[in-house]
CSV table of C-alpha atoms in Angstrom, one decimal:
chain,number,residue,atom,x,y,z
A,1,UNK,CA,105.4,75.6,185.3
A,2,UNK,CA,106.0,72.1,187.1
A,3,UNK,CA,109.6,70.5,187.1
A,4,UNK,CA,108.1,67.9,184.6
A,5,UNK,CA,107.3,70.0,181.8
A,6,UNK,CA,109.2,72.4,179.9
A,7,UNK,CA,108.0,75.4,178.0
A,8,UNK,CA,108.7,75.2,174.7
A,9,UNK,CA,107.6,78.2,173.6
A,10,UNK,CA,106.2,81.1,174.9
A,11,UNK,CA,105.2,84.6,172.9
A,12,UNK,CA,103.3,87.0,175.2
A,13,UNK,CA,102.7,89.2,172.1
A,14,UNK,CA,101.3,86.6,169.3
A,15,UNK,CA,98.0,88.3,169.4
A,16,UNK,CA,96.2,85.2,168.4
A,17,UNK,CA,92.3,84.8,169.0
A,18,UNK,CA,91.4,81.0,168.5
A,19,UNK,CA,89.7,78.2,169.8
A,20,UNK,CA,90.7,74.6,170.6
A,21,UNK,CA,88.8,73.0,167.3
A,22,UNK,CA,91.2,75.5,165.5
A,23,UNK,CA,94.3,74.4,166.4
A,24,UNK,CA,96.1,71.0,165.5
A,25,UNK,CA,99.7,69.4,165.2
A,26,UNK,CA,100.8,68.0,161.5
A,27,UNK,CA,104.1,67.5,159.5
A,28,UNK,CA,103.0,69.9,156.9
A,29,UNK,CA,106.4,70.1,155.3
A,30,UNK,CA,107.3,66.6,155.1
A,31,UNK,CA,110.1,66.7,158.2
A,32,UNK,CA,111.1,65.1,160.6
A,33,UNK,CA,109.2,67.5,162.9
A,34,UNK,CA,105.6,68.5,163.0
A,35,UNK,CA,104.0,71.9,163.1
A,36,UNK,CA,101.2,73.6,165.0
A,37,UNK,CA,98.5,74.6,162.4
A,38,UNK,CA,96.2,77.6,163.8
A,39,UNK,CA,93.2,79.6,162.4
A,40,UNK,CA,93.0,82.8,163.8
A,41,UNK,CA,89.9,84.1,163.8
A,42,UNK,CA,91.7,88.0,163.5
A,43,UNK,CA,89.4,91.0,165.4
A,44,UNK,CA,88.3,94.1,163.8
A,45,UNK,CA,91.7,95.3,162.9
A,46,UNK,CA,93.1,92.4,160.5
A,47,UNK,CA,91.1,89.4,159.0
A,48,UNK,CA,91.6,85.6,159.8
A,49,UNK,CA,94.7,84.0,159.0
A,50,UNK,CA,95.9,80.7,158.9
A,51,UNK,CA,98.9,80.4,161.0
A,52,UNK,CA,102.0,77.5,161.0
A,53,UNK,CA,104.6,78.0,163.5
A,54,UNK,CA,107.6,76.0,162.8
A,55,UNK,CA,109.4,75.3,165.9
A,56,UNK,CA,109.4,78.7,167.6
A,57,UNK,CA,109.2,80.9,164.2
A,58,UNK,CA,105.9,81.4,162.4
A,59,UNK,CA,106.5,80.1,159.2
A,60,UNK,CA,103.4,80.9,157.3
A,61,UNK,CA,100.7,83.5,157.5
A,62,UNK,CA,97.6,83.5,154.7
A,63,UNK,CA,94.2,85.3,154.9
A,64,UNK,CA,91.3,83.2,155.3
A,65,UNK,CA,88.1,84.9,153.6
A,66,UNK,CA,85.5,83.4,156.6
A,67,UNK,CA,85.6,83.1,160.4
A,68,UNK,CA,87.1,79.2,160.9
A,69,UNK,CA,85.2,76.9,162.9
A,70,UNK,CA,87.3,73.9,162.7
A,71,UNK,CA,90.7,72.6,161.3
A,72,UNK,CA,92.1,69.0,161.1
A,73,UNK,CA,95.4,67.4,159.7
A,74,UNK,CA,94.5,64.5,157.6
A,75,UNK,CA,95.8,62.3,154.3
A,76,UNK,CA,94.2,62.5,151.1
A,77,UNK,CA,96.1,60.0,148.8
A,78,UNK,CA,99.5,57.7,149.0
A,79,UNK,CA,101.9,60.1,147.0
A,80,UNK,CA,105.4,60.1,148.5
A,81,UNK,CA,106.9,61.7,150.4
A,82,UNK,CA,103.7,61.4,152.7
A,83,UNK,CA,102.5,64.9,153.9
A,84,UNK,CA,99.5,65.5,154.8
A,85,UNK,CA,96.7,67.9,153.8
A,86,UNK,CA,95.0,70.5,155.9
A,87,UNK,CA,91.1,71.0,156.4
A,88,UNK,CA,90.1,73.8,157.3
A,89,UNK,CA,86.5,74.7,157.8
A,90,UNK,CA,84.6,78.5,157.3
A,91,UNK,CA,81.0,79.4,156.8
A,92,UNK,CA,79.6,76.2,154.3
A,93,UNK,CA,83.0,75.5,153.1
A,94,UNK,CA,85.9,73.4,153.4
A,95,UNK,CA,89.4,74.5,152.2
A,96,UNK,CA,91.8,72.0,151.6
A,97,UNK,CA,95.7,73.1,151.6
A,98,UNK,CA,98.6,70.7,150.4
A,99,UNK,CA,102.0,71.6,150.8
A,100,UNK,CA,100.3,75.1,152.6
A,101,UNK,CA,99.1,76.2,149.1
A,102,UNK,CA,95.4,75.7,148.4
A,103,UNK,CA,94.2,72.3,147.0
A,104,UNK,CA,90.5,72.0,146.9
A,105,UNK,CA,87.3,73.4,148.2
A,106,UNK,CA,84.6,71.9,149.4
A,107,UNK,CA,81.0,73.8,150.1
A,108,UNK,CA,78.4,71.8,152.5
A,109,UNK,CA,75.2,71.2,149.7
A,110,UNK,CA,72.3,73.4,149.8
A,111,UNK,CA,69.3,73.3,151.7
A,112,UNK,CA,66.0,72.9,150.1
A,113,UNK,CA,64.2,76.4,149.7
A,114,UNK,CA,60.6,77.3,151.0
A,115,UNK,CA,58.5,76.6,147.8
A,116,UNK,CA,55.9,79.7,148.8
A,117,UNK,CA,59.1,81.9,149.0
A,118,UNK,CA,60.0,80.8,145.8
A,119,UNK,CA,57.2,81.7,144.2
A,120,UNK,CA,56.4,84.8,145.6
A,121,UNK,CA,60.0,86.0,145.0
A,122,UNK,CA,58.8,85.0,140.8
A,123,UNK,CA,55.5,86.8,141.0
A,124,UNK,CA,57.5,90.0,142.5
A,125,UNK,CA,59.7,89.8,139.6
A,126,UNK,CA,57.3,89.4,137.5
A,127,UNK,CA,55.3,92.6,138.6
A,128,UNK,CA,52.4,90.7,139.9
A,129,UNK,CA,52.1,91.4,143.8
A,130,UNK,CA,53.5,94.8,145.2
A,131,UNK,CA,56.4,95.0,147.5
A,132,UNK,CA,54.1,95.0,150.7
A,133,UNK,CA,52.7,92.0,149.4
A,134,UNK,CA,55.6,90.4,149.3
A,135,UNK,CA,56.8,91.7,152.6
A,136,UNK,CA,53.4,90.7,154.5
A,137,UNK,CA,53.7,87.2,153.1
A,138,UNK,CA,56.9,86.6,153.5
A,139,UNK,CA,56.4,87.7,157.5
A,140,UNK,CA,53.6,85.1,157.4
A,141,UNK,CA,56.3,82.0,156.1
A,142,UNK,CA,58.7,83.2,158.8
A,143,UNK,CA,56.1,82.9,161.7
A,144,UNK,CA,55.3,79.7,161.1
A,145,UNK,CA,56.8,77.4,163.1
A,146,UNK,CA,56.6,74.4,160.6
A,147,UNK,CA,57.7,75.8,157.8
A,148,UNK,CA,60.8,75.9,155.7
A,149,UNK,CA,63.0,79.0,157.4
A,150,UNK,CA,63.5,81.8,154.6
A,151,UNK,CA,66.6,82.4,153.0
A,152,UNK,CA,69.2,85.1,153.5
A,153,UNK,CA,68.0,87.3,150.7
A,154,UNK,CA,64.4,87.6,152.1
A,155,UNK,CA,65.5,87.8,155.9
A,156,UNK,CA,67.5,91.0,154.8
A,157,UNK,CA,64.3,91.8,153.2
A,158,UNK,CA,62.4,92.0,155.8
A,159,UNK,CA,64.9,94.0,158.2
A,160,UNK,CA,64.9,96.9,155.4
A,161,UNK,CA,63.5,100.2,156.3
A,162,UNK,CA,60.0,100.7,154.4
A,163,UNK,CA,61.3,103.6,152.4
A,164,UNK,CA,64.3,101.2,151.0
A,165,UNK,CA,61.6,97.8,150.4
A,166,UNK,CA,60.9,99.1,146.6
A,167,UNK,CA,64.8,99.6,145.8
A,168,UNK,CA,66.1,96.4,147.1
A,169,UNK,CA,63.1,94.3,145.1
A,170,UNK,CA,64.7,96.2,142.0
A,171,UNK,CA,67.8,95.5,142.7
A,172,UNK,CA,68.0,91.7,144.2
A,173,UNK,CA,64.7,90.0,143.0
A,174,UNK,CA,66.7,88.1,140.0
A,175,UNK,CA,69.3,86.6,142.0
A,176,UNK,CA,68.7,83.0,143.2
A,177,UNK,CA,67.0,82.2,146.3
A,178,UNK,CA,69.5,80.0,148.8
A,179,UNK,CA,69.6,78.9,151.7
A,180,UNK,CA,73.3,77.8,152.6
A,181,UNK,CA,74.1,76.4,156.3
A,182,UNK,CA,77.5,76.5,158.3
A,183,UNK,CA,79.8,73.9,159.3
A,184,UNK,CA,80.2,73.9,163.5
A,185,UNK,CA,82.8,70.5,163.9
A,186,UNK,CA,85.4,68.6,162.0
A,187,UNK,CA,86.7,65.2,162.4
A,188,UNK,CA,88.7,62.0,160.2
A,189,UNK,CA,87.9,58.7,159.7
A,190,UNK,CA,90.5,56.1,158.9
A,191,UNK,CA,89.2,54.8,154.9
A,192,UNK,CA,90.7,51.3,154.8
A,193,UNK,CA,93.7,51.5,156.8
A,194,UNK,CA,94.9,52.2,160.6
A,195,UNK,CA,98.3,53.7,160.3
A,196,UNK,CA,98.9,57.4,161.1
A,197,UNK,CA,99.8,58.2,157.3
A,198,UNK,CA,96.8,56.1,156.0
A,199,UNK,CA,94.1,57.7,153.8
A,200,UNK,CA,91.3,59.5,156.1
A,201,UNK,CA,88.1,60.5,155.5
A,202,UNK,CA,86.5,63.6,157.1
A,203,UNK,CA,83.6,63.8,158.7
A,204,UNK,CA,81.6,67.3,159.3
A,205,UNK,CA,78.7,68.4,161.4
A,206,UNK,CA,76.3,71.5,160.4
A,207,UNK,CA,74.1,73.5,162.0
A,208,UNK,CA,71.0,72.8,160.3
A,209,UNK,CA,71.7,69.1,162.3
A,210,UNK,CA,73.2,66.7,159.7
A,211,UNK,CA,76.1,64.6,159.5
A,212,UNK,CA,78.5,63.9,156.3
A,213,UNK,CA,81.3,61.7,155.3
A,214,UNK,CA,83.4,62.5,152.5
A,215,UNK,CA,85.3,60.6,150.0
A,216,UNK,CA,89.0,61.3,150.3
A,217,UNK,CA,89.8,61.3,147.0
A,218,UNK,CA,86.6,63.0,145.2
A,219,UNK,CA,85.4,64.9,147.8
A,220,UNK,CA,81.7,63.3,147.7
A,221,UNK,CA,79.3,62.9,150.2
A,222,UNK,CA,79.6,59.1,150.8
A,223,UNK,CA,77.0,59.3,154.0
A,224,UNK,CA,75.0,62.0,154.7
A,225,UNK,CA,72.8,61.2,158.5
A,226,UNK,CA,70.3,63.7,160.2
A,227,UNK,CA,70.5,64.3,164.0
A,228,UNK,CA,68.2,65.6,166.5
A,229,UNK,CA,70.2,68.4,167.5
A,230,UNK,CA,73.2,70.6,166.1
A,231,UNK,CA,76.6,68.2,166.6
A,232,UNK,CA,79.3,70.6,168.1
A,233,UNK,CA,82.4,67.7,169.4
A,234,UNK,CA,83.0,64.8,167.2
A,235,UNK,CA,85.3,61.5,168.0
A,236,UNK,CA,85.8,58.3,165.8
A,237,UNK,CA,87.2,55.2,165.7
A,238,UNK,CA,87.2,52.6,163.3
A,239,UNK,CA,87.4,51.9,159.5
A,240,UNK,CA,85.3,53.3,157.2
A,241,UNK,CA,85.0,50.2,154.7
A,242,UNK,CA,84.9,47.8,157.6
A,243,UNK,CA,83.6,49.2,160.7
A,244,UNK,CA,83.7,52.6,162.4
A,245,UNK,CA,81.7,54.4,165.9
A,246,UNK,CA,81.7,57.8,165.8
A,247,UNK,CA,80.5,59.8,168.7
A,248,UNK,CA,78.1,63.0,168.7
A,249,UNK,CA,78.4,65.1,171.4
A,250,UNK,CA,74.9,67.3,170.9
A,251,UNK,CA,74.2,71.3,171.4
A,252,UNK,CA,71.2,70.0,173.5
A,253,UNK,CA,73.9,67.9,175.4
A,254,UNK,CA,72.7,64.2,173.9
A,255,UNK,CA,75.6,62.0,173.3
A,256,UNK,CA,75.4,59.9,170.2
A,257,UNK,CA,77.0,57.0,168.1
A,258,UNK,CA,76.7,56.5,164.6
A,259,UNK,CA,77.4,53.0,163.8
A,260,UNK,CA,78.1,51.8,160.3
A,261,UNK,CA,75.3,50.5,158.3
A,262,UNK,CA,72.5,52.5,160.6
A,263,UNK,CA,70.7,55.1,159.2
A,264,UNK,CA,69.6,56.7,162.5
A,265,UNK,CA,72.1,57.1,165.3
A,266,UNK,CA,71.9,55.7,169.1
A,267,UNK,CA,70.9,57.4,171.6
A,268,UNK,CA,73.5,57.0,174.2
A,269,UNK,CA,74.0,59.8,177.0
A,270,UNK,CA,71.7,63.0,178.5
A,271,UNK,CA,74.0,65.3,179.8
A,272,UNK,CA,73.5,67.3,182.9
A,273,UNK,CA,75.4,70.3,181.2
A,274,UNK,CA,76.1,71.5,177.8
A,275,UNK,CA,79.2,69.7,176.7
A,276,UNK,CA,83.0,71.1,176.3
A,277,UNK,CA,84.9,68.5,175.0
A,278,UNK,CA,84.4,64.7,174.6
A,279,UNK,CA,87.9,62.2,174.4
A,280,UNK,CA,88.0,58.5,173.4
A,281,UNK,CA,90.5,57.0,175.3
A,282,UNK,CA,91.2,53.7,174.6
A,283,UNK,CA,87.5,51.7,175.5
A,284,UNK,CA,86.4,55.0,177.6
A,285,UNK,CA,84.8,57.6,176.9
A,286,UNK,CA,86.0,61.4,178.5
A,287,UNK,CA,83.4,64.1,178.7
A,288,UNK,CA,83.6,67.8,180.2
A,289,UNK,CA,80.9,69.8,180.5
A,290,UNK,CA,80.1,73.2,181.5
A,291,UNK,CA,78.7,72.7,184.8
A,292,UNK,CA,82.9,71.7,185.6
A,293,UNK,CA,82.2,68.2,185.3
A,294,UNK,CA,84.9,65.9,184.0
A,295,UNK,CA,83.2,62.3,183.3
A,296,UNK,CA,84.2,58.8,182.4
A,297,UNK,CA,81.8,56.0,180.6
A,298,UNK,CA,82.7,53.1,179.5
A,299,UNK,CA,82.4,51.8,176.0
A,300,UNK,CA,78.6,50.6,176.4
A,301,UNK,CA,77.9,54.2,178.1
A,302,UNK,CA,77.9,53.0,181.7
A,303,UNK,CA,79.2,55.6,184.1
A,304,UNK,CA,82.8,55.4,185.7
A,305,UNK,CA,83.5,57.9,187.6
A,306,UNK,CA,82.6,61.8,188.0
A,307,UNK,CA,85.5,64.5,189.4
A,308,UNK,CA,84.3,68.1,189.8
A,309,UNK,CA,86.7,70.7,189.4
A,310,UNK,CA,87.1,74.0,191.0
A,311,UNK,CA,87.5,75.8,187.7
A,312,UNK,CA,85.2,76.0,184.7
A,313,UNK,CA,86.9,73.1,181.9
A,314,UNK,CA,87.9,75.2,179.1
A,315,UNK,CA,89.3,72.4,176.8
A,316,UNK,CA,90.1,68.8,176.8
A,317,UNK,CA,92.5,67.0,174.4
A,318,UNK,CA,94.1,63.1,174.1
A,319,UNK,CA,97.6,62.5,175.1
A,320,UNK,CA,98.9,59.6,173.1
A,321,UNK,CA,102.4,59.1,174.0
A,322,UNK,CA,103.3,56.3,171.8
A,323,UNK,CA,107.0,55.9,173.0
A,324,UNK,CA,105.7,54.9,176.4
A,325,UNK,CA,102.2,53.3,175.4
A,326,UNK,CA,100.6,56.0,177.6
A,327,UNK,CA,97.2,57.6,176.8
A,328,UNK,CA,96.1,60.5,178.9
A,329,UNK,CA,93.8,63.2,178.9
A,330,UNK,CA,94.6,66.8,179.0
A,331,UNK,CA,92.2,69.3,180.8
A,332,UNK,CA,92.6,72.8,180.2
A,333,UNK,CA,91.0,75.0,182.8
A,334,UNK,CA,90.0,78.7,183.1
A,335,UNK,CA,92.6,79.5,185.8
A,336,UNK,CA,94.9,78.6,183.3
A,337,UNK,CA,96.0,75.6,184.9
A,338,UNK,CA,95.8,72.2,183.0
A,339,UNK,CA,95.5,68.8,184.7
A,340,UNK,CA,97.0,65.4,183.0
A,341,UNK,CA,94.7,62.1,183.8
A,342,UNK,CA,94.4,58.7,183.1
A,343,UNK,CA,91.1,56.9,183.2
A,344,UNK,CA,92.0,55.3,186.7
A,345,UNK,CA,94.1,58.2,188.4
A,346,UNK,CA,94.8,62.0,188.2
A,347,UNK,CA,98.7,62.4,187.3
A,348,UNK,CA,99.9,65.9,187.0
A,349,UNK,CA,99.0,69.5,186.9
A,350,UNK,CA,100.7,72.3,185.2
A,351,UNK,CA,100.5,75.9,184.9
């Protein structure tokens, strides 16, 4: 460890398996102090938890009932004293804790269902094709290209042994057909006001490519925007009831910005590599990507500067020091080293 930074806390036998998106900082007890908030994603021998260590003492531990993908620290009303809420997405849903105890639950709408495997699914309850029917047909929706991709409940279908096809139509054909997609990033967006403790919004990203902003209060889909490819990073800035930018880092590694009032988003960026993190800094944008690129643009998207690293960039945060104005960003790399930079100069590195 370099002579500037101390180690706060180390445990060699935490056994935690997480990602970056699944671990944030928040004053979940209403203290002077904040906590770090992690979902553990568990292995094959205990299922995910969510995780608060207090200090250097783990404070809580709860089950989770899906792998998370994401977790954020935001405010959802103006109650005193002012602690915030934790988001915390799994699967299609979005589980809200207050006070660590669970507050609400959110689940991403449904998708529309293939209208063909909707009625085939009726005519096979009905008795009016015969499983193989219904199995040839069904292969036919899911091998073309343009159509509507088949729900769970018929994909299983299909993957059945031919001996079992007749008992699982018994069994399953009068449950509902849906099709349900997953949430792959989390982010807030200031509602009205800029201070820290101010009401946010949150905004999520799917897989099946669209964008949503939700009501604070209600839990509503106030904006819901399609993109060209699955969103995986997400920054904003802004207000969301005056005016707010928030950046799309892509799958296919497009960089976006939704503006407000646009119903399509800008095309901004084309990546050379598949992005692993994206920072706003101030008027810059920070962007790693896989091909151990760390890259700065400026606010209209015109390139800064370029460093290659030696090591592949596992993770990149913002370092807002507010009691010295300073705002950095941290670079976590596979050696295990971690690099702190400005947007004009490289300042430390740490182990």
């Amino acid at each position: 460890m370099s002579d500037i930074w101390l180690e706060a806390h180390a445990d060699p036998v935490a056994n935690l398996h997480t990602f970056p998106s699944c671990v944030t900082l928040s004053n979940v007890y209403g203290q002077t102090n904040h906590q770090c908030v992690v979902a553990d994603n568990g292995d094959l021998a205990w299922p995910p938890k969510l995780k608060v260590y207090d200090g250097t003492s783990l404070s809580y531990d709860g089950s989770i009932v899906e792998t998370p993908t994401a977790i954020v620290s935001f405010h959802v009303d103006t109650t005193e004293p002012r602690i915030p809420a934790i988001a915390l997405a799994a699967g299609p849903y979005i589980y809200v804790y207050k006070n660590i105890r669970p507050y609400f639950k959110f689940t991403v709408p449904s998708l529309d269902v293939n209208q063909m495997e909707q009625d085939l699914w009726s005519q096979a309850k009905d008795d009016k094709i015969d499983v193989q029917m219904l199995h040839d047909m069904l292969e036919s929706i899911k091998s073309d290209a343009d159509a509507v991709p088949l729900t769970p409940l018929s994909t299983k279908f299909l993957q059945t042994p031919p001996h079992q096809r007749t008992h699982f139509v018994a069994v399953y054909r009068d449950n509902p057909l849906r099709r349900q997609t997953v949430i792959t990033c989390l982010e807030t967006l200031k509602k009205s006001h800029p201070e820290d403790d101010a009401i946010s919004c949150l905004v999520i990203g799917t897989e099946n490519k669209d964008l949503y902003i939700l009501d604070p209060e209600a839990f509503t889909v106030l904006v819901k925007l399609p993109l060209p490819s699955a969103p995986v990073f997400l920054r904003s800035t802004g207000l969301y009831d005056v005016d707010y930018r928030i950046l799309v880092a892509c799958r296919n590694g497009n960089i976006l910005v939704m503006k407000k009032g646009l119903n399509t988003p800008k095309f901004c960026i084309t990546l050379n590599s598949h992005p692993v993190g994206i920072e706003r800094i101030g008027k810059s944008i920070v962007v790693a990507t896989m091909d151990k690129n760390l890259m700065c643009y400026s606010n209209k998207m015109k390139s800064l500067w370029t460093i290659p690293m030696v090591h592949n960039i596992t993770c990149l945060a913002c370092m807002d020091f507010k009691a010295k104005t300073f705002k950095g960003v941290l670079v976590g790399l596979e050696s295990g080293k971690g690099l702190l930079m400005n947007i004009s100069a490289f300042l430390r590195n740490f182990s």
